[in-house]
Amino acid sequence: MDGNGRWAKERNLPRVAGHRAGVKTVKTIVQTAIETGIPYLTLYAFSQENWKRPKEEVSLLMELLDYFIDHEIRSLKKEGVSFRTIGHIEALPPHTLEKVRQAVASTAENRKLILTIALNYGARTEILDAVRKLLREAEQNPAGGNGSHPLDEQKFSSCLYTAGVPDPDLLIRTSGEMRLSNFLLWQLSYSEIYITRKYWPDFGKADFLKAIREYARRERRFGDVRAL
Ligand code: FPP
């Protein structure tokens, strides 16, 4: 969800105004995903590196998350959305953490749309956490017997924060940046990438549908010579 700051700067507004406008886009995109029948949507809201931003901006981002949960979760729950997170959420301010946990718990049974918000997320840390988990398992079960699954891609994926969620078909990055920015590095191996110059606050329903249409035209070969 990139470009909030530049969107605000172009309007001579403080950066936080860009983030506020960004929340409206979050609502639009989540709603469009529900209407379109997209089963999984993952939004990169706050990276591990984002703590380096000015304290006021970080606080405002947390407040916007509080606001989103306070104002949206009830209706999202009714619409069948499961609200989940990836990342080290325990570092969030305590009252935000509490809201996040309640939102996750209260929507856990839903299946229409799995909405995952990356919060204090970093893909390299996620991969290291998976390795640590595997090492712990190996320590507890040194012979590798006792029903332990051999280490293959499926097993490794099951140790990531996104366990149970399929790898993304499509990665959309707004604001024209050509980077992955430490996002889902393992999971994006075969994803289609769509980059738009539009800033996140300007990215609307029509833009999202355009990205999906473009994705539908892509030929995915997964290394084969034929499309699958
Ligand atoms: C990147 O734009 C955006 C962020 C770091 C924050 C995204 C957060 C929200 C849209 C609001 C909170 C989220 C939810 C789910 C309610 P940037 O600030 O890096 O923009 P710039 O590159 O133009 O400076």
Short mmCIF file of C-alpha atoms and ligand atoms in Angstrom, two decimals:
data_model
loop_
_atom_site.label_atom_id
_atom_site.label_comp_id
_atom_site.label_asym_id
_atom_site.label_seq_id
_atom_site.Cartn_x
_atom_site.Cartn_y
_atom_site.Cartn_z
CA MET A 1 0.00 0.00 0.00
CA ASP A 2 2.64 2.44 -1.14
CA GLY A 3 2.52 6.14 -1.92
CA ASN A 4 0.48 7.60 0.94
CA GLY A 5 3.23 10.08 1.82
CA ARG A 6 3.74 11.27 -1.76
CA TRP A 7 -0.03 11.56 -2.29
CA ALA A 8 -0.16 13.91 0.72
CA LYS A 9 2.95 15.86 -0.27
CA GLU A 10 1.51 16.59 -3.72
CA ARG A 11 -1.46 18.16 -1.95
CA ASN A 12 0.65 20.09 0.57
CA LEU A 13 -0.83 17.96 3.32
CA PRO A 14 0.98 16.22 6.17
CA ARG A 15 1.98 12.61 5.51
CA VAL A 16 -0.62 11.41 8.01
CA ALA A 17 -3.36 12.78 5.73
CA GLY A 18 -2.10 10.33 3.12
CA HIS A 19 -2.42 7.44 5.55
CA ARG A 20 -5.95 8.54 6.46
CA ALA A 21 -6.86 8.57 2.78
CA GLY A 22 -5.15 5.17 2.53
CA VAL A 23 -7.61 3.67 5.00
CA LYS A 24 -10.48 4.60 2.65
CA THR A 25 -8.70 2.67 -0.09
CA VAL A 26 -8.33 -0.29 2.28
CA LYS A 27 -12.11 -0.29 2.73
CA THR A 28 -12.74 -0.04 -1.02
CA ILE A 29 -10.32 -2.82 -1.90
CA VAL A 30 -11.59 -5.16 0.83
CA GLN A 31 -15.17 -4.53 -0.33
CA THR A 32 -14.21 -5.18 -3.95
CA ALA A 33 -12.46 -8.41 -2.97
CA ILE A 34 -15.66 -9.55 -1.22
CA GLU A 35 -17.85 -8.61 -4.22
CA THR A 36 -15.47 -10.27 -6.68
CA GLY A 37 -15.22 -13.48 -4.67
CA ILE A 38 -11.50 -13.21 -4.06
CA PRO A 39 -10.83 -15.69 -1.24
CA TYR A 40 -7.53 -14.29 0.07
CA LEU A 41 -6.30 -10.70 0.35
CA THR A 42 -3.09 -9.75 2.15
CA LEU A 43 -2.23 -6.11 2.84
CA TYR A 44 1.22 -4.87 3.82
CA ALA A 45 0.31 -2.24 6.41
CA PHE A 46 3.39 -1.93 8.62
CA SER A 47 6.85 -3.41 8.11
CA GLN A 48 9.49 -4.07 10.74
CA GLU A 49 11.41 -1.19 9.19
CA ASN A 50 8.49 1.24 9.56
CA TRP A 51 9.32 1.74 13.27
CA LYS A 52 12.13 4.02 12.01
CA ARG A 53 9.54 6.62 10.97
CA PRO A 54 8.85 9.67 13.17
CA LYS A 55 7.09 8.71 16.41
CA GLU A 56 4.00 10.76 15.50
CA GLU A 57 3.59 8.94 12.18
CA VAL A 58 3.95 5.53 13.83
CA SER A 59 1.36 6.49 16.47
CA LEU A 60 -1.04 7.71 13.83
CA LEU A 61 -0.69 4.46 11.88
CA MET A 62 -1.54 2.51 15.04
CA GLU A 63 -4.52 4.79 15.66
CA LEU A 64 -5.72 4.16 12.10
CA LEU A 65 -5.54 0.45 12.73
CA ASP A 66 -7.57 0.94 15.93
CA TYR A 67 -10.05 3.03 13.95
CA PHE A 68 -10.34 0.45 11.21
CA ILE A 69 -11.01 -2.33 13.71
CA ASP A 70 -13.48 -0.23 15.72
CA HIS A 71 -15.45 0.84 12.66
CA GLU A 72 -15.18 -2.02 10.21
CA ILE A 73 -14.84 -5.35 12.00
CA ARG A 74 -18.50 -5.73 12.90
CA SER A 75 -19.65 -5.41 9.28
CA LEU A 76 -16.70 -7.41 7.94
CA LYS A 77 -17.62 -10.18 10.35
CA LYS A 78 -21.19 -10.18 9.02
CA GLU A 79 -19.87 -10.36 5.47
CA GLY A 80 -17.87 -13.49 6.24
CA VAL A 81 -14.40 -11.96 6.49
CA SER A 82 -11.75 -13.60 8.63
CA PHE A 83 -9.35 -10.95 9.95
CA ARG A 84 -5.84 -12.27 10.46
CA THR A 85 -2.36 -10.87 10.88
CA ILE A 86 1.19 -11.86 10.02
CA GLY A 87 4.22 -10.38 11.77
CA HIS A 88 5.33 -9.81 15.33
CA ILE A 89 2.17 -8.16 16.61
CA GLU A 90 3.29 -8.49 20.24
CA ALA A 91 5.36 -5.32 19.67
CA LEU A 92 2.23 -3.24 18.92
CA PRO A 93 0.97 -0.83 21.58
CA PRO A 94 -0.98 -2.90 24.18
CA HIS A 95 -4.43 -1.44 23.44
CA THR A 96 -3.95 -1.93 19.68
CA LEU A 97 -2.72 -5.47 20.27
CA GLU A 98 -5.81 -6.20 22.32
CA LYS A 99 -8.11 -4.90 19.55
CA VAL A 100 -6.23 -6.90 16.93
CA ARG A 101 -6.48 -10.10 18.98
CA GLN A 102 -10.20 -9.58 19.57
CA ALA A 103 -10.79 -8.90 15.86
CA VAL A 104 -8.90 -12.08 14.93
CA ALA A 105 -10.74 -14.19 17.52
CA SER A 106 -14.20 -12.83 16.70
CA THR A 107 -13.88 -13.51 12.96
CA ALA A 108 -11.90 -16.76 13.14
CA GLU A 109 -14.76 -18.95 11.89
CA ASN A 110 -15.34 -16.93 8.72
CA ARG A 111 -14.21 -18.21 5.33
CA LYS A 112 -15.58 -15.94 2.58
CA LEU A 113 -12.48 -13.76 2.54
CA ILE A 114 -9.30 -14.36 4.50
CA LEU A 115 -8.03 -10.81 5.05
CA THR A 116 -4.47 -10.86 6.32
CA ILE A 117 -2.83 -7.66 7.51
CA ALA A 118 0.97 -7.65 7.72
CA LEU A 119 1.88 -5.79 10.92
CA ASN A 120 5.45 -5.43 12.14
CA TYR A 121 6.16 -7.87 9.35
CA GLY A 122 9.46 -8.80 7.71
CA ALA A 123 9.85 -11.74 5.33
CA ARG A 124 13.42 -12.54 6.33
CA THR A 125 12.37 -12.72 9.97
CA GLU A 126 9.45 -14.93 8.96
CA ILE A 127 11.85 -17.30 7.20
CA LEU A 128 14.22 -17.33 10.19
CA ASP A 129 11.28 -17.98 12.53
CA ALA A 130 10.35 -20.97 10.35
CA VAL A 131 13.91 -22.31 10.53
CA ARG A 132 13.90 -21.89 14.32
CA LYS A 133 10.60 -23.77 14.51
CA LEU A 134 12.03 -26.62 12.44
CA LEU A 135 15.16 -26.76 14.59
CA ARG A 136 13.04 -26.94 17.74
CA GLU A 137 11.01 -29.76 16.22
CA ALA A 138 14.20 -31.60 15.26
CA GLU A 139 15.56 -31.20 18.79
CA GLN A 140 12.38 -32.63 20.27
CA ASN A 141 12.36 -35.48 17.80
CA PRO A 142 16.02 -36.14 16.91
CA ALA A 143 15.54 -39.47 15.12
CA GLY A 144 13.17 -37.84 12.63
CA GLY A 145 10.71 -40.62 13.30
CA ASN A 146 7.46 -40.46 15.21
CA GLY A 147 5.38 -39.19 12.30
CA SER A 148 7.63 -36.20 11.59
CA HIS A 149 7.25 -34.95 8.03
CA PRO A 150 10.37 -34.80 5.82
CA LEU A 151 11.61 -31.27 5.16
CA ASP A 152 10.28 -30.28 1.77
CA GLU A 153 8.69 -27.09 0.37
CA GLN A 154 5.28 -28.00 1.74
CA LYS A 155 6.67 -28.63 5.21
CA PHE A 156 8.62 -25.36 5.15
CA SER A 157 5.54 -23.41 4.01
CA SER A 158 3.60 -24.90 6.90
CA CYS A 159 6.09 -23.26 9.30
CA LEU A 160 5.60 -19.76 7.87
CA TYR A 161 3.18 -17.22 9.36
CA THR A 162 0.97 -17.77 6.29
CA ALA A 163 0.54 -21.52 6.93
CA GLY A 164 -2.69 -22.71 5.36
CA VAL A 165 -3.00 -19.71 3.07
CA PRO A 166 -2.04 -20.40 -0.57
CA ASP A 167 0.83 -18.47 -2.16
CA PRO A 168 -0.41 -15.24 -3.75
CA ASP A 169 -1.42 -15.43 -7.41
CA LEU A 170 -0.96 -11.71 -7.83
CA LEU A 171 1.17 -9.07 -6.11
CA ILE A 172 0.01 -5.50 -6.63
CA ARG A 173 2.37 -2.68 -5.72
CA THR A 174 1.18 0.90 -5.96
CA SER A 175 3.23 4.08 -6.54
CA GLY A 176 5.51 2.63 -9.19
CA GLU A 177 8.20 1.23 -6.89
CA MET A 178 9.90 -1.86 -8.30
CA ARG A 179 10.82 -3.61 -5.06
CA LEU A 180 9.54 -6.43 -2.88
CA SER A 181 10.48 -4.57 0.31
CA ASN A 182 10.91 -7.71 2.42
CA PHE A 183 7.35 -8.89 1.71
CA LEU A 184 6.41 -12.60 1.48
CA LEU A 185 9.77 -13.50 -0.09
CA TRP A 186 9.15 -17.26 -0.01
CA GLN A 187 5.48 -17.09 -0.95
CA LEU A 188 5.90 -14.76 -3.96
CA SER A 189 8.23 -17.13 -5.86
CA TYR A 190 5.74 -17.73 -8.69
CA SER A 191 3.36 -14.82 -8.20
CA GLU A 192 2.48 -12.48 -11.02
CA ILE A 193 3.60 -8.93 -10.31
CA TYR A 194 1.52 -5.88 -11.20
CA ILE A 195 2.96 -2.44 -10.59
CA THR A 196 0.89 0.69 -11.01
CA ARG A 197 2.15 4.27 -10.76
CA LYS A 198 -1.01 5.27 -8.87
CA TYR A 199 -0.50 6.13 -5.23
CA TRP A 200 -2.40 3.90 -2.80
CA PRO A 201 -5.00 6.58 -1.87
CA ASP A 202 -5.85 6.95 -5.59
CA PHE A 203 -6.05 3.21 -6.21
CA GLY A 204 -9.76 2.50 -6.56
CA LYS A 205 -12.15 -0.28 -7.43
CA ALA A 206 -11.63 0.20 -11.19
CA ASP A 207 -7.84 0.02 -10.74
CA PHE A 208 -8.11 -3.18 -8.71
CA LEU A 209 -10.40 -4.79 -11.31
CA LYS A 210 -8.00 -3.69 -14.07
CA ALA A 211 -5.12 -5.42 -12.25
CA ILE A 212 -7.20 -8.59 -11.90
CA ARG A 213 -8.16 -8.49 -15.61
CA GLU A 214 -4.52 -8.08 -16.56
CA TYR A 215 -3.64 -11.01 -14.29
CA ALA A 216 -6.29 -13.12 -16.03
CA ARG A 217 -4.57 -12.49 -19.37
CA ARG A 218 -1.16 -13.59 -18.11
CA GLU A 219 0.15 -16.99 -19.07
CA ARG A 220 1.46 -18.75 -15.97
CA ARG A 221 3.90 -21.50 -16.81
CA PHE A 222 5.62 -22.22 -13.48
CA GLY A 223 8.82 -23.06 -15.35
CA ASP A 224 7.06 -25.33 -17.88
CA VAL A 225 6.84 -24.47 -21.60
CA ARG A 226 3.03 -24.75 -21.55
CA ALA A 227 0.63 -22.60 -19.61
CA LEU A 228 -0.95 -24.40 -16.69
C1 FPP B 1 3.23 3.22 2.61
O1 FPP B 1 3.18 4.55 2.09
C2 FPP B 1 2.15 3.01 3.55
C3 FPP B 1 2.33 2.66 4.85
C4 FPP B 1 3.64 2.44 5.46
C5 FPP B 1 1.18 2.50 5.77
C6 FPP B 1 -0.05 1.86 5.21
C7 FPP B 1 -1.12 1.97 6.20
C8 FPP B 1 -2.40 2.31 5.97
C9 FPP B 1 -2.95 2.53 4.63
C10 FPP B 1 -3.37 2.50 7.10
C11 FPP B 1 -3.49 1.46 8.16
C12 FPP B 1 -3.86 0.11 7.66
C13 FPP B 1 -5.01 -0.55 7.87
C14 FPP B 1 -5.12 -1.96 7.41
C15 FPP B 1 -6.19 0.04 8.48
P1 FPP B 1 4.38 5.53 2.41
O2 FPP B 1 4.07 6.27 3.66
O3 FPP B 1 5.67 4.78 2.43
O4 FPP B 1 4.31 6.50 1.18
P2 FPP B 1 5.54 7.22 0.46
O5 FPP B 1 6.43 6.12 -0.07
O6 FPP B 1 4.88 8.00 -0.62
O7 FPP B 1 6.21 8.08 1.49
#
